[in-house]
Short mmCIF file of C-alpha atoms in Angstrom, two decimals:
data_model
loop_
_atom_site.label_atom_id
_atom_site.label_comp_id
_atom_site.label_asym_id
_atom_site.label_seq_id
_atom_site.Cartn_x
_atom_site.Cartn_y
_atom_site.Cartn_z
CA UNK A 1 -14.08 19.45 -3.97
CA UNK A 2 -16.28 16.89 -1.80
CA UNK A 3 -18.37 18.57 0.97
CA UNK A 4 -16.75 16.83 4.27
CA UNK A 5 -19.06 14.41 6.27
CA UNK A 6 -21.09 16.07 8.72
CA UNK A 7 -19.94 13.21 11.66
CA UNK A 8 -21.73 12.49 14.61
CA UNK A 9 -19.62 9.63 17.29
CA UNK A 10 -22.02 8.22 19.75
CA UNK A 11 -20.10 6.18 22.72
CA UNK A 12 -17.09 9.07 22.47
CA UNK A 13 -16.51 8.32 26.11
CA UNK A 14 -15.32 4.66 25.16
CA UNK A 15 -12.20 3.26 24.16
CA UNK A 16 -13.78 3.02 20.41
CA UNK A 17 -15.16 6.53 20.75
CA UNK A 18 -12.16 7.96 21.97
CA UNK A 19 -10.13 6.47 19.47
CA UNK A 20 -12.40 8.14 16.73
CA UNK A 21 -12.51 11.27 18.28
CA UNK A 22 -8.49 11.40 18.00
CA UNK A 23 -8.41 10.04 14.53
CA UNK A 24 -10.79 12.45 12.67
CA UNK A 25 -9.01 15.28 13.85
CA UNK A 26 -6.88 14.84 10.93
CA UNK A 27 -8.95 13.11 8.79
CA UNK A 28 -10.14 16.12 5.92
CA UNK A 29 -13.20 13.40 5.05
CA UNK A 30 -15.15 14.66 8.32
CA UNK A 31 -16.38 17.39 10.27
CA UNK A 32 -17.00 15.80 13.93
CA UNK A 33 -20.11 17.68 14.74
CA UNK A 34 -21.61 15.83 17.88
CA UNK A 35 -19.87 13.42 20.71
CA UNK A 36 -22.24 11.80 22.56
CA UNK A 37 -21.60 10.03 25.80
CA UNK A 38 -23.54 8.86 28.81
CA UNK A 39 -25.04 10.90 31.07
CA UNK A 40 -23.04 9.38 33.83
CA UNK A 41 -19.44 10.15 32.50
CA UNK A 42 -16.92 11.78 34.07
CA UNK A 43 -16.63 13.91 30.60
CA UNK A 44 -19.99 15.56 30.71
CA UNK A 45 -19.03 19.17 29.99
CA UNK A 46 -15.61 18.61 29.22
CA UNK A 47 -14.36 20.28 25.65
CA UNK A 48 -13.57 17.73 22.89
CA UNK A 49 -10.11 17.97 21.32
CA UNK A 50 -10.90 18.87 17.97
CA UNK A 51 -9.69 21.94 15.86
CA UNK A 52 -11.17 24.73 16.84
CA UNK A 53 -13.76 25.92 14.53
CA UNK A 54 -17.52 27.94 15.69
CA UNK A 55 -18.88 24.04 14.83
CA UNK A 56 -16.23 22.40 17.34
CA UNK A 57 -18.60 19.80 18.93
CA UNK A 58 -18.51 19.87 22.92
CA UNK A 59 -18.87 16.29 24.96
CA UNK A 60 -23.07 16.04 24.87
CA UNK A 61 -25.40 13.74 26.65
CA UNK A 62 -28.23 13.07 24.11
CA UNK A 63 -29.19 14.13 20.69
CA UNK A 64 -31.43 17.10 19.45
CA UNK A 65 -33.06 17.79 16.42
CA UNK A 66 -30.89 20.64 15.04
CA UNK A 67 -27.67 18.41 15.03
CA UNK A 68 -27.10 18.63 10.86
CA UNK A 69 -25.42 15.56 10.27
CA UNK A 70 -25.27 13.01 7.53
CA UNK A 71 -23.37 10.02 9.56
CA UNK A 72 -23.19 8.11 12.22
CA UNK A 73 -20.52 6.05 13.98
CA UNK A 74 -22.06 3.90 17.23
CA UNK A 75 -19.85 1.91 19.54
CA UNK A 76 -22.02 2.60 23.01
CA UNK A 77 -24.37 0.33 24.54
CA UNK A 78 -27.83 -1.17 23.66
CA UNK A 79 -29.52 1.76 25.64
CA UNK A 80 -27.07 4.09 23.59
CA UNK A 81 -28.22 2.85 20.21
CA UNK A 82 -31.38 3.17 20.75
CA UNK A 83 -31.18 6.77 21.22
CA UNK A 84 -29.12 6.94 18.36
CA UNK A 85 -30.54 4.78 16.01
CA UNK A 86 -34.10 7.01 17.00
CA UNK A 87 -32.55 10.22 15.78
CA UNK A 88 -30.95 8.70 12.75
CA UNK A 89 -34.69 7.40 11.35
CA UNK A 90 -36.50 10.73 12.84
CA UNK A 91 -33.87 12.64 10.42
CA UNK A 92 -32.56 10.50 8.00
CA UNK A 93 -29.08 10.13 8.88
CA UNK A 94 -26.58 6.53 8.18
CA UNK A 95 -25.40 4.76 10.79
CA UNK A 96 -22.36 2.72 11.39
CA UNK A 97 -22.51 0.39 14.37
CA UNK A 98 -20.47 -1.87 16.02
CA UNK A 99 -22.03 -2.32 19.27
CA UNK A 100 -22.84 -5.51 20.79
CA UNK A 101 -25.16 -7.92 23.09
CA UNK A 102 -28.40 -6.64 21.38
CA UNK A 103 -31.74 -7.90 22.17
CA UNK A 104 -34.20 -9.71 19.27
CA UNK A 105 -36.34 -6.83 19.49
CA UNK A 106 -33.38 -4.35 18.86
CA UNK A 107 -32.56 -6.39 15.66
CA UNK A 108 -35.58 -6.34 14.68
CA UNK A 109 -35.33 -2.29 14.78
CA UNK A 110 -32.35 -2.15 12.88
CA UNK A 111 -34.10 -4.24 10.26
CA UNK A 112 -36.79 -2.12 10.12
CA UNK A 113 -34.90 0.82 9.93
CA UNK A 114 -32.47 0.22 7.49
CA UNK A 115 -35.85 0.20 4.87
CA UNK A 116 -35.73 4.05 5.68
CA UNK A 117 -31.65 4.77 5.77
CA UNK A 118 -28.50 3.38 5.12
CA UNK A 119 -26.68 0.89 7.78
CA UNK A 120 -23.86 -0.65 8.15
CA UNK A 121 -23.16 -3.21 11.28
CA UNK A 122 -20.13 -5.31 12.23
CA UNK A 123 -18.59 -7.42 14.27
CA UNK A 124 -15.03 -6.06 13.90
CA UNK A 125 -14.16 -3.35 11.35
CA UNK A 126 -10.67 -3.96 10.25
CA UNK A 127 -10.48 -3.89 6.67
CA UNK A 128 -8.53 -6.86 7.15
CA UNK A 129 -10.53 -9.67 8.82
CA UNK A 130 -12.80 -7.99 5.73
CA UNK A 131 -10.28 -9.19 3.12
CA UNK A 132 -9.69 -12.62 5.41
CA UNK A 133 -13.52 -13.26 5.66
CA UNK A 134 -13.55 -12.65 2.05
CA UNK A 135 -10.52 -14.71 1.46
CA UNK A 136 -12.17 -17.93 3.56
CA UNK A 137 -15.18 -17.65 2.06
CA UNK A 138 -13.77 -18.30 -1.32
CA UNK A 139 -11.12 -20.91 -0.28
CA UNK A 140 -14.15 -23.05 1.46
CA UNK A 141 -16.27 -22.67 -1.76
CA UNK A 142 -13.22 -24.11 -3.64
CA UNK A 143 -12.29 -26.46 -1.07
CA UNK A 144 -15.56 -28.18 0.08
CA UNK A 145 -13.91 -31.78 1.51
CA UNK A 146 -10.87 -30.13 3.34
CA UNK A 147 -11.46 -30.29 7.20
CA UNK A 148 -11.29 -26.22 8.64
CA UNK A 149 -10.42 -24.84 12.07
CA UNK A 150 -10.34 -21.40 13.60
CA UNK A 151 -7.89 -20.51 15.83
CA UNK A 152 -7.93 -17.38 17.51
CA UNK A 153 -5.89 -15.26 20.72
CA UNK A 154 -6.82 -12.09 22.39
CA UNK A 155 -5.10 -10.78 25.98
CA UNK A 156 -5.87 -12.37 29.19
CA UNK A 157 -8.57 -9.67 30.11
CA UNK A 158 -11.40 -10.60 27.01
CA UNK A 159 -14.63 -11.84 28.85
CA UNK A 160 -15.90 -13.88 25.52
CA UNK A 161 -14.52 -16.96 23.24
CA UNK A 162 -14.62 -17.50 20.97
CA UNK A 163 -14.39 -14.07 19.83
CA UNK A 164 -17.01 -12.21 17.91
CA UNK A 165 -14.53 -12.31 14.84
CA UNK A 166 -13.53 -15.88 15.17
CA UNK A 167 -17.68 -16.58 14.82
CA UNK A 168 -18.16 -13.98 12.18
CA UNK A 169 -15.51 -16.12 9.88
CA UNK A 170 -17.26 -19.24 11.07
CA UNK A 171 -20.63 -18.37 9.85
CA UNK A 172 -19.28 -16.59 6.86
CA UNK A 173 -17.68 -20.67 6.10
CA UNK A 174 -20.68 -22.42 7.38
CA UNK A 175 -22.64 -20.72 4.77
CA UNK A 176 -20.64 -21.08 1.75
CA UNK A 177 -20.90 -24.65 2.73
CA UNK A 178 -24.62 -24.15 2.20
CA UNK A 179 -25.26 -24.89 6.22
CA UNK A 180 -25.22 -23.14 9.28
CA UNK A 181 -23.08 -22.75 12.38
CA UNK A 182 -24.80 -24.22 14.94
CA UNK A 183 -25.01 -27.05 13.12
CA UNK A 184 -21.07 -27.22 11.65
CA UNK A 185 -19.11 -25.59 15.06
CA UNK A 186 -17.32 -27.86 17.35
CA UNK A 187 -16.14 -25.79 20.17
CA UNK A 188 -14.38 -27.85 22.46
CA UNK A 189 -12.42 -31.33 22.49
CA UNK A 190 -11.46 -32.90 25.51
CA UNK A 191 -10.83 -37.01 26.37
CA UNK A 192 -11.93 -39.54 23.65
CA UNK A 193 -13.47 -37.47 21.18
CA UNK A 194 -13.49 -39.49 18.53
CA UNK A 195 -13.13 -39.29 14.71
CA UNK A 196 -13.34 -35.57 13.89
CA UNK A 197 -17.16 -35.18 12.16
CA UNK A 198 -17.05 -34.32 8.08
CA UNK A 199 -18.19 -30.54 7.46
CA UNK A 200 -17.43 -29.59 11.07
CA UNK A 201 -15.79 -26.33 12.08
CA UNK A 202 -13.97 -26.58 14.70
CA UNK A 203 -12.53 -23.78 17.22
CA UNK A 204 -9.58 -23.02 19.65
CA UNK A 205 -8.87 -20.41 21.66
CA UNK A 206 -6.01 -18.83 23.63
CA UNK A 207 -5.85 -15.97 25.60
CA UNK A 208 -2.54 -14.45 27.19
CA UNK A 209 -0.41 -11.38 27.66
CA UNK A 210 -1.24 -7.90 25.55
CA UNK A 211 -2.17 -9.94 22.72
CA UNK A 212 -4.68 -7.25 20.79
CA UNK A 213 -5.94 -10.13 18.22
CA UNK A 214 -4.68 -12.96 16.27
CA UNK A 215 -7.37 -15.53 13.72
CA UNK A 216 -6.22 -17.95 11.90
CA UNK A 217 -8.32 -20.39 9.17
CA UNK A 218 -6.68 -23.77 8.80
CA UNK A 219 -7.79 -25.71 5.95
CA UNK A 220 -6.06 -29.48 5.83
CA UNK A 221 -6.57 -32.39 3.61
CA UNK A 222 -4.58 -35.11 2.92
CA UNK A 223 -0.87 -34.11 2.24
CA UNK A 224 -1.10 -30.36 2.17
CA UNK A 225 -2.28 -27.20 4.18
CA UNK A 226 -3.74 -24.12 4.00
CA UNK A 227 -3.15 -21.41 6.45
CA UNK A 228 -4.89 -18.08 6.32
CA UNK A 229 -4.25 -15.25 8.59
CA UNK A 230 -4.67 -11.69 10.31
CA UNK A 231 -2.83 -10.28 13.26
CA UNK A 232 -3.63 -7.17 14.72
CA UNK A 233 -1.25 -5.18 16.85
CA UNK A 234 -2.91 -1.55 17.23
CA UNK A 235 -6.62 -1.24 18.08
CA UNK A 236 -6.40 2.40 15.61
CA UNK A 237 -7.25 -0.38 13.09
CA UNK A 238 -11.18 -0.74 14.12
CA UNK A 239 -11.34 3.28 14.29
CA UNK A 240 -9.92 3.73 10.51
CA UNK A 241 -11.94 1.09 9.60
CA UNK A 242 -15.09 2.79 11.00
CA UNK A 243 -14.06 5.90 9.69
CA UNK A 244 -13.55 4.61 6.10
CA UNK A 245 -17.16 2.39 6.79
CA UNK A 246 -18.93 6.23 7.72
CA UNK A 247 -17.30 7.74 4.51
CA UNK A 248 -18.37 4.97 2.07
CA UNK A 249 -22.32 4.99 3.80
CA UNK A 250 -22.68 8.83 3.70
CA UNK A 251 -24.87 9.58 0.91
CA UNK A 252 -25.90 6.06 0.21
CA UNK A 253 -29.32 4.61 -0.04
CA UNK A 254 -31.43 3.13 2.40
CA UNK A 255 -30.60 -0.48 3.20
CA UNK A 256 -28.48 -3.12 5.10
CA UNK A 257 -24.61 -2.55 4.71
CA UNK A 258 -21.81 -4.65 5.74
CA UNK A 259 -17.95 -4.08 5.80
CA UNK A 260 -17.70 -6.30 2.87
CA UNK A 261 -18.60 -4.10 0.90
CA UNK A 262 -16.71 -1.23 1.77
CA UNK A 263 -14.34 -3.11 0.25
CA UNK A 264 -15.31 -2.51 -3.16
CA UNK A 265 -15.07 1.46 -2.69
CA UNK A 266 -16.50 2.65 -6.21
CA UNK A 267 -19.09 -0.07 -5.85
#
């Protein structure tokens, strides 16, 4: 039988990390061995609810160098992946990440980092949009004249749009049509427009209600459509798909990782 993965959540204060920290209490792929949250948290101190065992992790404010771990999973802040993304080079350790609104200089890190262990980084980690990014990739490929637009809703309260995902499936189209977003993306249409532009990629965006995340990808040509689409209605989805992410990296060798190709699992 399979040694579990020695896991490590850093952000476990978060709505990401807490949804981890619930999930892998059942999951027999992991041993949750460290739950790191800000020093600033109302949880500082406060026991995590794991099953007991003398390695039941306790809520922690940093990292030290006897945490034996071979994993990973980062949904905190810049500042917080530093920290994390330090210990994981000093001792060798993968790293799944899908924390946002990093600096050049921090991507540059992760570059350099992932020559010395295994990472994996993504905008949105439900196996899902994987399969739909795949999906559009290969129906743009195919379909090089038909006209595309991504449509995409979220609840009322989501600060950015469009939304990470709805950009992740526009690059992922913009370069299987051999260009590049900011040159294909048309983000907003309003009075005399004009003929829509050939190659362009247009976007719309709603935002309402409880609505936890909805992208379509409309291809249209002349006297037929082509509508693909994922709806989310539980956020557990981007924890299992973390989780699933951490178990696929553990072990694996240095280098850059993306949730495309967790979807290969014996790959």
């Amino acid at each position: 039988m399979t040694a579990p993965v020695r896991l490590a959540i850093n952000g476990a204060s978060g709505r990401m990390g807490r949804a981890l920290s619930t999930l892998v209490r059942g999951d027999r792929r992991f041993v949750l061995r460290r739950a790191v949250i800000d020093a600033d948290s109302e949880l500082v101190g406060q026991p995590l609810h794991v099953p007991s065992t003398p390695d039941t992790p306790h809520y922690m404010t940093g990292w030290t160098a006897d945490d034996a771990l071979d994993v990973v999973i980062d949904f905190s802040s810049p500042t917080g992946l530093a920290a994390a993304l330090a210990h994981c080079r000093a001792h060798k350790v993968a790293l799944v990440t899908g924390t946002t609104g990093l600096g050049e200089d921090q991507e540059h890190q992760l570059d350099a980092a992932s020559r010395n262990i295994p990472i994996l980084r993504a905008a949105n980690f439900s196996l899902g949009v994987a399969v739909l990014t795949r999906l559009l990739r290969e129906a743009v490929a195919a379909l090089p004249d038909w006209d595309l637009e991504i449509i995409e809703a979220h609840h009322g309260r989501k600060q950015d749009a469009p939304s990470g995902t709805a950009l992740a499936l526009g690059t992922a189209a913009a370069q299987a049509r051999g260009g590049t977003l900011d040159s294909l993306a048309v983000h907003a249409r309003h009075g005399q427009t004009g003929e829509r532009a050939e190659g362009s990629i247009g976007f719309a965006v709603v935002r309402g209600g409880d609505i936890v995340g909805e992208h379509t990808a409309l291809l249209a040509t002349r006297g037929e459509r082509l509508e693909l689409i994922h709806r989310a209605t539980d956020r557990a989805i981007f924890a299992r798909g973390a989780l699933t992410a951490a178990a696929w990296l553990a072990g694996r060798k240095p280098g850059s990782y993306t949730i495309d190709q967790v979807l290969d699992r014996h790959a």
